Tab-separated table of C-alpha atoms in Angstrom:
chain	number	residue	atom	x	y	z
A	17	MET	CA	-74.136	-51.741	171.498
A	18	ILE	CA	-70.767	-50.667	171.600
A	19	ARG	CA	-69.646	-53.878	172.685
A	20	TYR	CA	-71.507	-55.308	168.746
A	21	ILE	CA	-69.692	-51.962	167.328
A	22	ARG	CA	-66.061	-53.141	168.793
A	23	TRP	CA	-65.870	-56.634	167.339
A	24	CYS	CA	-67.778	-55.772	164.166
A	25	ALA	CA	-64.706	-53.224	163.771
A	26	TYR	CA	-62.425	-55.823	165.159
A	27	PHE	CA	-63.352	-58.335	162.055
A	28	CYS	CA	-63.555	-55.428	160.204
A	29	VAL	CA	-59.987	-54.866	160.804
A	30	LEU	CA	-58.800	-58.912	160.830
A	31	LEU	CA	-60.573	-58.735	156.824
A	32	LEU	CA	-58.108	-56.018	156.004
A	33	ALA	CA	-54.924	-57.686	157.728
A	34	ALA	CA	-55.757	-60.557	155.881
A	35	LEU	CA	-56.258	-59.028	152.318
A	36	GLN	CA	-52.663	-57.333	153.063
A	37	VAL	CA	-51.715	-60.938	153.407
A	38	ASN	CA	-53.039	-61.984	150.247
A	39	LEU	CA	-51.891	-59.108	148.338
A	40	VAL	CA	-48.078	-59.493	149.527
A	41	ARG	CA	-48.916	-63.454	148.742
A	42	ILE	CA	-50.059	-62.834	145.383
A	43	GLN	CA	-47.238	-59.873	144.648
A	44	VAL	CA	-44.018	-61.736	146.847
A	45	TRP	CA	-44.265	-65.293	146.548
A	46	GLU	CA	-46.758	-65.996	142.887
A	47	ALA	CA	-45.144	-63.348	140.718
A	48	ALA	CA	-43.215	-65.412	138.777
A	49	ALA	CA	-45.726	-67.608	138.487
A	50	LEU	CA	-48.112	-65.893	137.190
A	51	ASP	CA	-45.912	-63.389	135.399
A	52	ALA	CA	-45.525	-66.974	133.809
A	53	ASN	CA	-48.922	-68.022	133.696
A	54	PRO	CA	-49.695	-68.486	129.453
A	55	ALA	CA	-53.257	-66.829	130.197
A	56	ASN	CA	-50.467	-63.615	131.013
A	57	LYS	CA	-50.798	-61.378	128.217
A	58	ARG	CA	-49.484	-57.991	129.906
A	59	GLY	CA	-45.984	-58.609	129.521
A	60	ALA	CA	-45.934	-59.582	125.792
A	61	VAL	CA	-48.693	-56.548	125.512
A	62	GLU	CA	-45.415	-54.560	126.416
A	63	ARG	CA	-43.084	-56.091	124.802
A	64	TYR	CA	-44.062	-54.768	121.516
A	65	ALA	CA	-46.075	-51.256	123.208
A	66	ARG	CA	-43.306	-49.335	120.953
A	67	PRO	CA	-41.088	-50.434	118.059
A	68	ARG	CA	-37.612	-52.567	118.692
A	69	GLY	CA	-34.516	-50.469	117.789
A	70	ASP	CA	-32.951	-51.484	115.435
A	71	ILE	CA	-30.433	-53.282	113.933
A	72	LEU	CA	-27.862	-51.536	111.159
A	73	VAL	CA	-25.113	-52.562	109.247
A	74	ASP	CA	-22.805	-49.783	107.115
A	75	GLY	CA	-24.567	-47.857	109.378
A	76	ARG	CA	-28.111	-48.053	107.713
A	77	PRO	CA	-31.088	-50.284	109.365
A	78	VAL	CA	-32.036	-53.228	107.778
A	79	THR	CA	-34.844	-53.922	110.515
A	80	GLY	CA	-38.010	-51.231	111.481
A	81	SER	CA	-40.898	-51.678	113.124
A	82	ARG	CA	-44.635	-51.798	111.523
A	83	ASP	CA	-47.672	-50.534	113.319
A	84	SER	CA	-49.959	-53.484	112.738
A	85	ARG	CA	-52.764	-51.651	114.686
A	86	GLN	CA	-53.586	-54.577	116.587
A	87	LEU	CA	-53.327	-55.502	120.557
A	88	LEU	CA	-49.153	-56.257	119.433
A	89	ARG	CA	-49.001	-53.034	118.119
A	90	TYR	CA	-45.602	-53.345	116.795
A	91	GLU	CA	-45.042	-55.630	113.802
A	92	ARG	CA	-40.747	-56.359	113.643
A	93	THR	CA	-39.740	-55.738	109.016
A	94	TYR	CA	-36.660	-56.351	107.834
A	95	ARG	CA	-34.767	-54.447	104.226
A	96	ASP	CA	-33.463	-56.659	102.435
A	97	GLY	CA	-34.277	-59.643	104.093
A	98	PRO	CA	-32.937	-62.760	102.339
A	99	LEU	CA	-29.578	-61.001	102.284
A	100	TYR	CA	-29.108	-59.844	106.014
A	101	ALA	CA	-31.052	-63.233	107.308
A	102	PRO	CA	-28.322	-64.849	109.505
A	103	VAL	CA	-26.984	-62.226	110.505
A	104	THR	CA	-30.174	-60.620	112.382
A	105	GLY	CA	-32.340	-63.919	113.057
A	106	PHE	CA	-35.952	-63.217	113.056
A	107	SER	CA	-37.982	-60.992	115.619
A	108	SER	CA	-41.060	-62.882	116.187
A	109	GLN	CA	-44.245	-62.134	117.331
A	110	THR	CA	-45.463	-65.683	117.565
A	111	TYR	CA	-41.543	-67.297	117.599
A	112	GLY	CA	-39.545	-65.664	119.319
A	113	THR	CA	-36.811	-64.278	118.214
A	114	SER	CA	-33.341	-66.035	116.498
A	115	PHE	CA	-29.046	-64.686	115.809
A	116	LEU	CA	-28.539	-61.599	116.790
A	117	GLU	CA	-33.065	-61.115	117.096
A	118	ARG	CA	-32.161	-62.762	120.736
A	119	ALA	CA	-28.483	-62.242	121.565
A	120	GLU	CA	-29.353	-58.458	121.508
A	121	ASP	CA	-32.564	-58.763	122.569
A	122	ASP	CA	-32.841	-56.169	125.739
A	123	VAL	CA	-31.112	-53.585	124.351
A	124	LEU	CA	-33.168	-54.001	121.037
A	125	ALA	CA	-36.541	-54.230	122.995
A	126	GLY	CA	-35.408	-50.923	125.193
A	127	THR	CA	-34.935	-53.796	128.526
A	128	ALA	CA	-31.403	-53.440	128.905
A	129	PRO	CA	-30.690	-51.604	132.804
A	130	ALA	CA	-27.674	-49.523	130.906
A	131	LEU	CA	-30.079	-47.942	128.472
A	132	ALA	CA	-31.873	-45.872	130.984
A	133	ALA	CA	-29.139	-42.799	132.212
A	134	PHE	CA	-31.682	-42.407	135.090
A	135	PRO	CA	-33.199	-46.148	135.969
A	136	LEU	CA	-35.344	-45.291	139.007
A	137	TRP	CA	-37.327	-43.150	137.152
A	138	HIS	CA	-38.048	-45.544	134.413
A	139	ASP	CA	-39.393	-47.684	137.902
A	140	LEU	CA	-41.098	-45.512	139.048
A	141	ALA	CA	-43.060	-44.335	136.132
A	142	ARG	CA	-43.493	-47.834	135.003
A	143	SER	CA	-41.974	-47.114	131.624
A	144	ARG	CA	-38.944	-48.466	129.622
A	145	PRO	CA	-36.714	-46.118	127.504
A	146	ALA	CA	-36.271	-46.736	123.666
A	147	GLY	CA	-34.842	-49.935	122.119
A	148	GLY	CA	-31.054	-49.297	121.691
A	149	ARG	CA	-28.879	-49.568	118.649
A	150	ALA	CA	-27.343	-53.151	117.318
A	151	VAL	CA	-24.696	-51.427	115.130
A	152	THR	CA	-22.681	-54.845	113.221
A	153	THR	CA	-19.174	-55.477	111.887
A	154	VAL	CA	-20.688	-56.231	108.205
A	155	ARG	CA	-20.394	-54.791	104.847
A	156	ALA	CA	-22.534	-54.425	102.896
A	157	GLY	CA	-20.800	-54.474	100.233
A	158	VAL	CA	-19.246	-58.046	101.332
A	159	GLN	CA	-22.469	-59.451	102.380
A	160	SER	CA	-23.396	-58.220	98.812
A	161	ALA	CA	-20.932	-60.365	96.613
A	162	ALA	CA	-21.062	-63.690	99.297
A	163	TYR	CA	-25.104	-63.676	98.297
A	164	ALA	CA	-24.614	-63.139	94.717
A	165	GLY	CA	-22.066	-65.686	94.626
A	166	LEU	CA	-23.364	-68.428	95.996
A	167	ALA	CA	-26.898	-67.889	93.891
A	168	GLY	CA	-29.485	-69.668	96.007
A	169	LYS	CA	-27.110	-72.708	95.794
A	170	ARG	CA	-26.732	-74.578	99.018
A	171	GLY	CA	-23.807	-72.750	101.011
A	172	ALA	CA	-22.054	-70.709	104.126
A	173	VAL	CA	-19.173	-68.002	103.575
A	174	ALA	CA	-18.228	-66.224	106.779
A	175	ALA	CA	-15.493	-63.457	105.786
A	176	LEU	CA	-13.644	-61.691	108.951
A	177	GLU	CA	-11.266	-58.776	109.090
A	178	PRO	CA	-7.762	-61.295	110.505
A	179	ALA	CA	-5.872	-58.603	112.004
A	180	THR	CA	-10.007	-57.604	114.143
A	181	GLY	CA	-11.976	-59.678	113.371
A	182	ARG	CA	-14.300	-58.757	112.891
A	183	ILE	CA	-17.175	-60.440	110.839
A	184	LEU	CA	-17.477	-58.577	107.418
A	185	ALA	CA	-19.660	-61.377	106.097
A	186	LEU	CA	-22.096	-64.025	107.082
A	187	VAL	CA	-24.189	-65.864	104.162
A	188	SER	CA	-26.578	-68.799	104.202
A	189	SER	CA	-28.020	-70.151	101.076
A	190	PRO	CA	-30.533	-70.267	100.562
A	191	SER	CA	-32.161	-68.078	102.631
A	192	TYR	CA	-35.636	-66.605	103.759
A	193	ASP	CA	-37.375	-63.262	104.176
A	194	PRO	CA	-37.606	-62.807	108.676
A	195	GLY	CA	-40.469	-60.397	108.208
A	196	GLU	CA	-42.758	-63.492	107.482
A	197	LEU	CA	-42.276	-64.759	110.177
A	198	SER	CA	-43.250	-61.894	112.422
A	199	GLY	CA	-46.825	-60.480	113.467
A	200	THR	CA	-49.262	-63.437	114.362
A	201	GLY	CA	-51.638	-65.922	112.450
A	202	SER	CA	-52.129	-67.880	110.205
A	203	ALA	CA	-50.061	-66.102	107.000
A	204	VAL	CA	-47.183	-66.212	110.225
A	205	GLU	CA	-47.937	-70.290	110.794
A	206	ASP	CA	-48.857	-70.983	107.655
A	207	ALA	CA	-44.746	-69.543	106.234
A	208	TRP	CA	-43.214	-70.485	110.019
A	209	ALA	CA	-45.114	-74.722	108.999
A	210	ARG	CA	-43.616	-74.023	105.117
A	211	LEU	CA	-39.623	-73.225	105.813
A	212	ASN	CA	-39.560	-76.052	108.130
A	213	ALA	CA	-41.026	-78.775	105.812
A	214	ASP	CA	-38.504	-77.185	103.296
A	215	PRO	CA	-35.969	-79.859	102.829
A	216	ASP	CA	-33.483	-76.729	101.270
A	217	ARG	CA	-33.773	-75.997	105.111
A	218	PRO	CA	-33.622	-71.917	104.776
A	219	MET	CA	-34.232	-71.447	107.988
A	220	LEU	CA	-30.826	-73.224	109.047
A	221	ASN	CA	-27.682	-71.432	109.579
A	222	ARG	CA	-25.207	-72.487	107.099
A	223	ALA	CA	-22.713	-70.532	108.346
A	224	LEU	CA	-22.541	-70.428	112.581
A	225	ARG	CA	-24.322	-73.402	112.835
A	226	GLU	CA	-24.010	-76.478	109.859
A	227	THR	CA	-20.671	-78.952	110.177
A	228	TYR	CA	-19.134	-80.467	106.847
A	229	PRO	CA	-15.809	-82.514	106.645
A	230	PRO	CA	-13.395	-79.677	105.228
A	231	GLY	CA	-11.947	-81.812	102.921
A	232	SER	CA	-8.305	-79.994	101.851
A	233	THR	CA	-8.959	-76.483	103.904
A	234	PHE	CA	-7.969	-78.809	106.363
A	235	LYS	CA	-4.744	-79.367	105.440
A	236	ILE	CA	-3.541	-76.107	106.730
A	237	VAL	CA	-4.497	-76.738	110.097
A	238	THR	CA	-2.482	-79.988	109.293
A	239	ALA	CA	1.048	-78.247	108.037
A	240	ALA	CA	0.866	-75.992	110.935
A	241	ALA	CA	1.092	-78.387	113.527
A	242	ALA	CA	4.191	-80.647	111.784
A	243	LEU	CA	5.942	-77.076	111.213
A	244	ASP	CA	5.562	-76.443	115.158
A	245	ALA	CA	6.520	-79.895	116.027
A	246	GLY	CA	9.359	-79.845	113.937
A	247	VAL	CA	8.349	-82.965	112.236
A	248	VAL	CA	8.908	-80.593	109.513
A	249	THR	CA	11.684	-78.450	108.702
A	250	ASP	CA	12.322	-77.810	105.364
A	251	VAL	CA	9.256	-77.654	103.215
A	252	ASP	CA	10.799	-77.798	99.872
A	253	ALA	CA	12.488	-81.314	101.196
A	254	PRO	CA	11.055	-84.884	99.632
A	255	THR	CA	8.342	-86.621	101.277
A	256	ARG	CA	9.632	-90.380	99.669
A	257	THR	CA	5.764	-90.662	100.775
A	258	PRO	CA	4.287	-93.276	97.951
A	259	ASP	CA	1.586	-92.854	95.411
A	260	PRO	CA	-0.954	-94.285	96.818
A	261	TYR	CA	-0.601	-94.510	100.377
A	262	LEU	CA	-1.494	-97.443	102.340
A	263	LEU	CA	-3.188	-96.405	105.135
A	264	PRO	CA	-1.580	-97.621	108.698
A	265	GLY	CA	-2.349	-101.465	109.492
A	266	THR	CA	-4.311	-101.915	106.724
A	267	ARG	CA	-4.485	-103.044	103.122
A	268	THR	CA	-6.879	-99.670	102.087
A	269	PRO	CA	-4.682	-97.120	99.638
A	270	LEU	CA	-5.377	-93.350	99.968
A	271	PRO	CA	-5.504	-91.645	96.518
A	272	ASN	CA	-4.246	-88.639	95.480
A	273	ALA	CA	-7.021	-85.977	92.485
A	274	SER	CA	-3.433	-85.175	91.421
A	275	THR	CA	-0.403	-85.917	89.663
A	276	GLY	CA	3.670	-86.274	90.376
A	277	CYS	CA	2.392	-85.890	94.191
A	278	GLU	CA	5.088	-89.352	94.573
A	279	ASP	CA	7.721	-88.437	96.626
A	280	ALA	CA	6.169	-84.997	96.972
A	281	SER	CA	7.455	-82.340	99.501
A	282	MET	CA	5.054	-80.896	101.316
A	283	ALA	CA	5.498	-77.241	99.406
A	284	GLU	CA	4.798	-79.192	96.613
A	285	ALA	CA	1.624	-81.013	98.225
A	286	VAL	CA	-0.514	-77.446	99.745
A	287	GLN	CA	0.102	-76.619	96.512
A	288	TRP	CA	-0.706	-79.119	94.596
A	289	SER	CA	-3.388	-80.653	97.594
A	290	CYS	CA	-2.232	-83.949	97.695
A	291	ASN	CA	-3.909	-86.551	100.328
A	292	THR	CA	-1.002	-88.493	100.770
A	293	VAL	CA	1.663	-87.350	101.486
A	294	MET	CA	-0.308	-84.426	104.257
A	295	ALA	CA	-2.226	-87.447	105.164
A	296	ARG	CA	1.739	-88.738	105.238
A	297	ILE	CA	2.755	-85.776	107.904
A	298	GLY	CA	-0.876	-85.914	109.921
A	299	VAL	CA	0.271	-89.459	111.183
A	300	ARG	CA	4.302	-88.972	112.087
A	301	VAL	CA	2.849	-85.294	113.716
A	302	GLY	CA	0.886	-88.523	115.697
A	303	LEU	CA	-2.778	-87.689	117.209
A	304	ARG	CA	-1.503	-86.146	120.627
A	305	GLY	CA	0.159	-83.329	118.313
A	306	MET	CA	-2.399	-83.404	115.986
A	307	VAL	CA	-5.191	-83.193	118.927
A	308	GLU	CA	-3.529	-79.470	119.833
A	309	ALA	CA	-2.966	-78.484	117.268
A	310	ALA	CA	-6.456	-78.612	115.689
A	311	GLU	CA	-7.562	-76.913	119.074
A	312	ARG	CA	-5.167	-73.894	119.095
A	313	PHE	CA	-7.916	-73.537	115.994
A	314	GLY	CA	-10.826	-73.788	117.322
A	315	PHE	CA	-11.759	-77.218	117.138
A	316	ASN	CA	-13.470	-78.899	120.137
A	317	ASP	CA	-14.804	-75.426	121.367
A	318	SER	CA	-18.164	-75.749	122.472
A	319	GLY	CA	-18.409	-72.242	124.176
A	320	LEU	CA	-17.352	-69.613	120.775
A	321	ARG	CA	-20.103	-67.089	120.507
A	322	VAL	CA	-20.507	-64.191	118.527
A	323	PRO	CA	-22.267	-62.222	119.889
A	324	ALA	CA	-25.251	-65.552	118.294
A	325	TRP	CA	-24.047	-68.977	119.631
A	326	VAL	CA	-21.693	-71.667	117.013
A	327	SER	CA	-21.880	-74.971	116.703
A	328	ARG	CA	-18.559	-77.223	117.489
A	329	SER	CA	-16.100	-77.457	115.139
A	330	ASN	CA	-14.689	-81.569	115.764
A	331	PHE	CA	-11.585	-83.740	115.620
A	332	ASP	CA	-11.534	-87.035	116.986
A	333	THR	CA	-9.807	-87.128	120.117
A	334	ASP	CA	-9.521	-91.126	119.507
A	335	MET	CA	-8.298	-92.566	116.436
A	336	SER	CA	-6.601	-95.224	115.141
A	337	PRO	CA	-3.542	-94.466	113.058
A	338	ASP	CA	-5.569	-94.408	109.747
A	339	GLN	CA	-8.147	-92.739	111.430
A	340	LEU	CA	-5.314	-89.682	112.047
A	341	ALA	CA	-4.098	-90.230	108.039
A	342	LEU	CA	-7.464	-89.616	107.335
A	343	SER	CA	-9.008	-86.839	109.949
A	344	ALA	CA	-5.473	-85.040	108.999
A	345	ILE	CA	-6.444	-84.279	105.545
A	346	GLY	CA	-10.573	-83.211	106.877
A	347	GLN	CA	-12.009	-86.754	105.997
A	348	PHE	CA	-12.638	-89.312	108.208
A	349	ASN	CA	-15.164	-87.958	111.622
A	350	THR	CA	-12.954	-84.040	110.781
A	351	THR	CA	-16.323	-81.255	111.249
A	352	ALA	CA	-16.736	-77.415	110.478
A	353	THR	CA	-18.125	-74.357	110.647
A	354	PRO	CA	-17.180	-71.892	108.106
A	355	LEU	CA	-16.773	-69.298	109.883
A	356	GLN	CA	-14.402	-71.955	111.858
A	357	MET	CA	-12.205	-72.069	107.836
A	358	ALA	CA	-12.298	-68.493	107.879
A	359	MET	CA	-11.204	-68.171	110.887
A	360	VAL	CA	-8.322	-70.793	109.780
A	361	ALA	CA	-7.354	-68.257	106.980
A	362	ALA	CA	-7.003	-65.588	109.455
A	363	ALA	CA	-4.899	-66.914	112.117
A	364	VAL	CA	-2.254	-67.461	108.796
A	365	ALA	CA	-3.115	-64.105	107.392
A	366	ASN	CA	-2.970	-62.482	111.506
A	367	GLY	CA	0.776	-64.153	111.843
A	368	GLY	CA	-0.369	-67.085	114.141
A	369	GLU	CA	-3.350	-65.193	116.133
A	370	ILE	CA	-7.092	-66.304	116.394
A	371	ALA	CA	-8.379	-62.803	116.838
A	372	ARG	CA	-11.896	-63.554	118.245
A	373	PRO	CA	-15.031	-63.425	115.592
A	374	ARG	CA	-17.502	-61.146	116.786
A	375	LEU	CA	-20.654	-59.725	115.136
A	376	VAL	CA	-21.167	-56.860	116.801
A	377	GLU	CA	-19.174	-53.393	116.078
A	378	ARG	CA	-21.496	-51.538	119.411
A	379	THR	CA	-24.789	-50.799	120.941
A	380	THR	CA	-25.956	-47.231	120.822
A	381	ARG	CA	-29.838	-46.125	122.690
A	382	ARG	CA	-31.622	-44.903	119.922
A	383	ASP	CA	-30.223	-41.102	119.880
A	384	GLY	CA	-25.952	-42.689	118.783
A	385	THR	CA	-24.957	-42.525	122.210
A	386	GLN	CA	-22.801	-45.475	123.287
A	387	VAL	CA	-24.410	-48.375	125.688
A	388	LYS	CA	-21.499	-51.063	124.957
A	389	GLY	CA	-18.483	-50.950	122.590
A	390	GLY	CA	-16.958	-53.610	120.885
A	391	VAL	CA	-13.889	-55.252	122.255
A	392	ARG	CA	-11.336	-56.711	120.575
A	393	GLY	CA	-10.491	-60.093	121.745
A	394	SER	CA	-8.219	-63.063	121.007
A	395	LEU	CA	-8.974	-67.135	121.169
A	396	GLY	CA	-5.458	-67.066	121.957
A	397	ARG	CA	-2.269	-68.113	119.028
A	398	ALA	CA	-2.731	-71.290	116.745
A	399	MET	CA	0.851	-71.338	115.340
A	400	ASN	CA	4.082	-69.611	115.738
A	401	PRO	CA	4.935	-65.864	113.375
A	402	ALA	CA	7.707	-68.298	111.710
A	403	THR	CA	5.559	-70.538	110.422
A	404	ALA	CA	2.515	-68.752	109.733
A	405	LEU	CA	4.771	-66.497	107.625
A	406	ARG	CA	5.460	-69.831	105.245
A	407	LEU	CA	2.208	-71.147	105.115
A	408	GLN	CA	1.600	-68.073	103.810
A	409	GLU	CA	3.408	-68.539	101.204
A	410	LEU	CA	2.490	-71.451	100.128
A	411	MET	CA	-1.400	-70.544	100.242
A	412	VAL	CA	0.316	-67.317	97.720
A	413	LYS	CA	1.792	-70.726	95.786
A	414	VAL	CA	-2.023	-72.743	95.597
A	415	VAL	CA	-3.331	-69.177	94.120
A	416	ASP	CA	-0.308	-68.037	91.663
A	417	GLU	CA	0.682	-70.562	90.100
A	418	GLY	CA	-1.618	-74.372	92.316
A	419	THR	CA	-4.817	-75.565	92.269
A	420	GLY	CA	-6.565	-72.451	93.028
A	421	ARG	CA	-5.373	-69.916	90.479
A	422	ASN	CA	-9.903	-68.746	90.253
A	423	ALA	CA	-9.402	-66.867	93.318
A	424	ALA	CA	-6.855	-64.376	92.419
A	425	VAL	CA	-7.518	-61.512	92.609
A	426	PRO	CA	-5.071	-58.587	89.899
A	427	GLY	CA	-3.712	-55.519	92.032
A	428	ALA	CA	-4.041	-57.633	95.172
A	429	VAL	CA	-1.390	-60.829	97.093
A	430	VAL	CA	-4.447	-63.329	97.119
A	431	GLY	CA	-3.084	-67.095	99.228
A	432	GLY	CA	-5.758	-69.665	99.129
A	433	LYS	CA	-6.690	-73.316	99.814
A	434	THR	CA	-9.090	-76.089	97.738
A	435	GLY	CA	-11.056	-78.567	99.380
A	436	THR	CA	-13.702	-81.489	98.389
A	437	ALA	CA	-14.464	-83.148	100.945
A	438	GLN	CA	-16.100	-86.377	100.754
A	439	HIS	CA	-19.640	-87.504	102.514
A	440	GLY	CA	-22.472	-89.671	102.997
A	441	VAL	CA	-22.400	-93.909	103.976
A	442	GLY	CA	-19.845	-94.773	101.141
A	443	ASN	CA	-18.488	-91.620	99.496
A	444	ALA	CA	-21.652	-91.270	97.723
A	445	GLY	CA	-22.831	-88.122	98.714
A	446	ILE	CA	-21.582	-85.263	95.828
A	447	PRO	CA	-19.065	-83.925	97.515
A	448	TYR	CA	-18.386	-80.916	98.697
A	449	ALA	CA	-16.271	-78.305	97.253
A	450	TRP	CA	-14.415	-75.633	100.022
A	451	PHE	CA	-12.401	-72.441	100.025
A	452	ILE	CA	-10.733	-70.921	102.358
A	453	GLY	CA	-8.160	-68.184	101.710
A	454	TRP	CA	-7.374	-64.419	102.764
A	455	ALA	CA	-6.297	-61.196	100.608
A	456	ARG	CA	-4.397	-58.108	101.162
A	457	ALA	CA	-4.717	-55.225	98.838
A	458	GLU	CA	-0.290	-55.158	96.757
A	459	ASP	CA	0.451	-51.148	98.738
A	460	ALA	CA	-1.168	-52.271	102.421
A	461	PRO	CA	1.175	-53.774	105.263
A	462	VAL	CA	-1.220	-56.457	106.459
A	463	PRO	CA	-3.902	-58.917	105.164
A	464	ALA	CA	-7.921	-56.870	105.195
A	465	VAL	CA	-10.342	-60.097	105.075
A	466	ALA	CA	-10.346	-64.360	105.665
A	467	VAL	CA	-12.923	-65.823	103.357
A	468	ALA	CA	-14.118	-70.043	103.688
A	469	VAL	CA	-16.906	-70.753	100.909
A	470	VAL	CA	-18.786	-74.068	100.945
A	471	VAL	CA	-20.319	-75.098	97.913
A	472	GLU	CA	-22.820	-77.695	99.318
A	473	ASP	CA	-24.278	-77.900	95.592
A	474	ALA	CA	-21.798	-77.635	93.268
A	475	ALA	CA	-23.195	-77.837	89.781
A	476	ALA	CA	-20.937	-79.796	87.581
A	477	ARG	CA	-20.036	-83.792	87.034
A	478	ARG	CA	-19.300	-85.415	89.786
A	479	GLY	CA	-15.435	-86.125	88.847
A	480	ASP	CA	-15.717	-82.093	87.530
A	481	ILE	CA	-16.930	-80.937	91.269
A	482	SER	CA	-13.217	-78.879	93.101
A	483	GLY	CA	-13.275	-75.926	94.666
A	484	ASN	CA	-11.271	-73.713	91.945
A	485	GLY	CA	-14.389	-74.583	90.125
A	486	ALA	CA	-16.970	-74.152	92.569
A	487	ALA	CA	-15.836	-72.298	95.494
A	488	ALA	CA	-13.227	-70.288	94.528
A	489	PRO	CA	-14.355	-67.772	91.821
A	490	ILE	CA	-17.674	-66.831	94.605
A	491	ALA	CA	-14.668	-66.195	97.066
A	492	ARG	CA	-12.800	-63.924	94.342
A	493	ALA	CA	-15.369	-61.819	94.743
A	494	VAL	CA	-15.802	-61.401	97.922
A	495	MET	CA	-12.389	-60.066	98.579
A	496	GLN	CA	-12.326	-57.561	95.571
A	497	ALA	CA	-15.194	-56.154	97.897
A	498	ALA	CA	-13.626	-56.942	101.101
A	499	LEU	CA	-10.554	-55.156	99.940
A	500	SER	CA	-12.992	-51.841	98.062
A	501	ALA	CA	-14.568	-51.570	101.089
A	502	ASP	CA	-11.158	-51.366	103.259
A	503	ARG	CA	-10.845	-48.696	101.319
A	504	TYR	CA	-14.461	-46.712	102.162
A	505	PRO	CA	-14.167	-47.635	106.588
A	506	ALA	CA	-18.222	-48.082	108.023
A	507	PRO	CA	-20.077	-44.716	109.389
């Protein structure tokens, strides 16, 4: 009898050992696969079991949380959702996250290790700290001015503080309410399908993710390349450029929209946007010089983050001379995001240096104590300081006496450049209206804002569409708001 009991005990020990081996197998080797299994709802339940941290503009939350009393308990809410959608993105229990909601997800969800003062305690208690906050660099007045200026037309606005890279406004139009995507169920699915099927693409962040031919606004890059390379040493000297100008190696004439461009100086070409002069200057700079200049401004960089990723702006590295001529005036394959063109204006305003653009000033715990502060960074020098000073003078003349008069702000020094970009097969599309510029209060030592505006569907006859008519008034409103906000620092 004792022998049978002993064998039974051995068998029980064997079963217990097998149970322990299986437990280790599940908890160690198969844990990741089980966590990733779509049938495992525990992670989602835990993620939405408490309110998400907020995104702040001017010290005020533009997001919130609502208790749905469902299994996935807390849903995201948005204050002025369409206004701030290009900044916040969405946080959806069905479709995930985008933009700042994605870039700062670990802080907002409370999973960032830095949020826990005593990480070991939270591990032992199997809990996580409350969601933190992302304090943005956006100024509410500047954002509202840009949104109201576009008034639902397809287009975008990006505004920067040149010296620091702080993004003051990021607007894409038409927009959408991210709160429609927050929860689960048929209403959310219907909203997702409707927004994605909309031909106006309201969920596209045109300020960061769409690239456009920059048209004549790119002439600022070409002018900087020519001055830095010594191709142009006197901006007021005649350039001996015919009107029209035959593209090199072809019989194709390049016309001007303005008159008086024959033999114009580079200063006059910038002021009156002479295609012929700037195309010929770009050819004289040469392919290598133009590529190097464009890349110093940020073109061909696919790694820019703000912290959401930004689409790559393009300047071709292999072109024939006629293609280079067109690229030098912002056509052919040259494309840019509105943020990129705001960086071009900011480089001129900041003495040639490009401060790294950033959308987050700092992240904090829920009680306001700082977790991580925004650090001013530099993308390098786009041009020599003397070149930047000369371009400032030329851009001021564009607004005071040239094609950009609608951007003038009373009591401020404003520099700018207009653009009308052709696109589509055979340039058959409605031209894009552009304006880039910067503004400085008359009593201030440095410019407070640099801005880029693009309007896709300018409401005018095709021949009347211009950067001065469609985009410059929006830029003026944005710059006025930024100059006013500059007097009252954000909390």
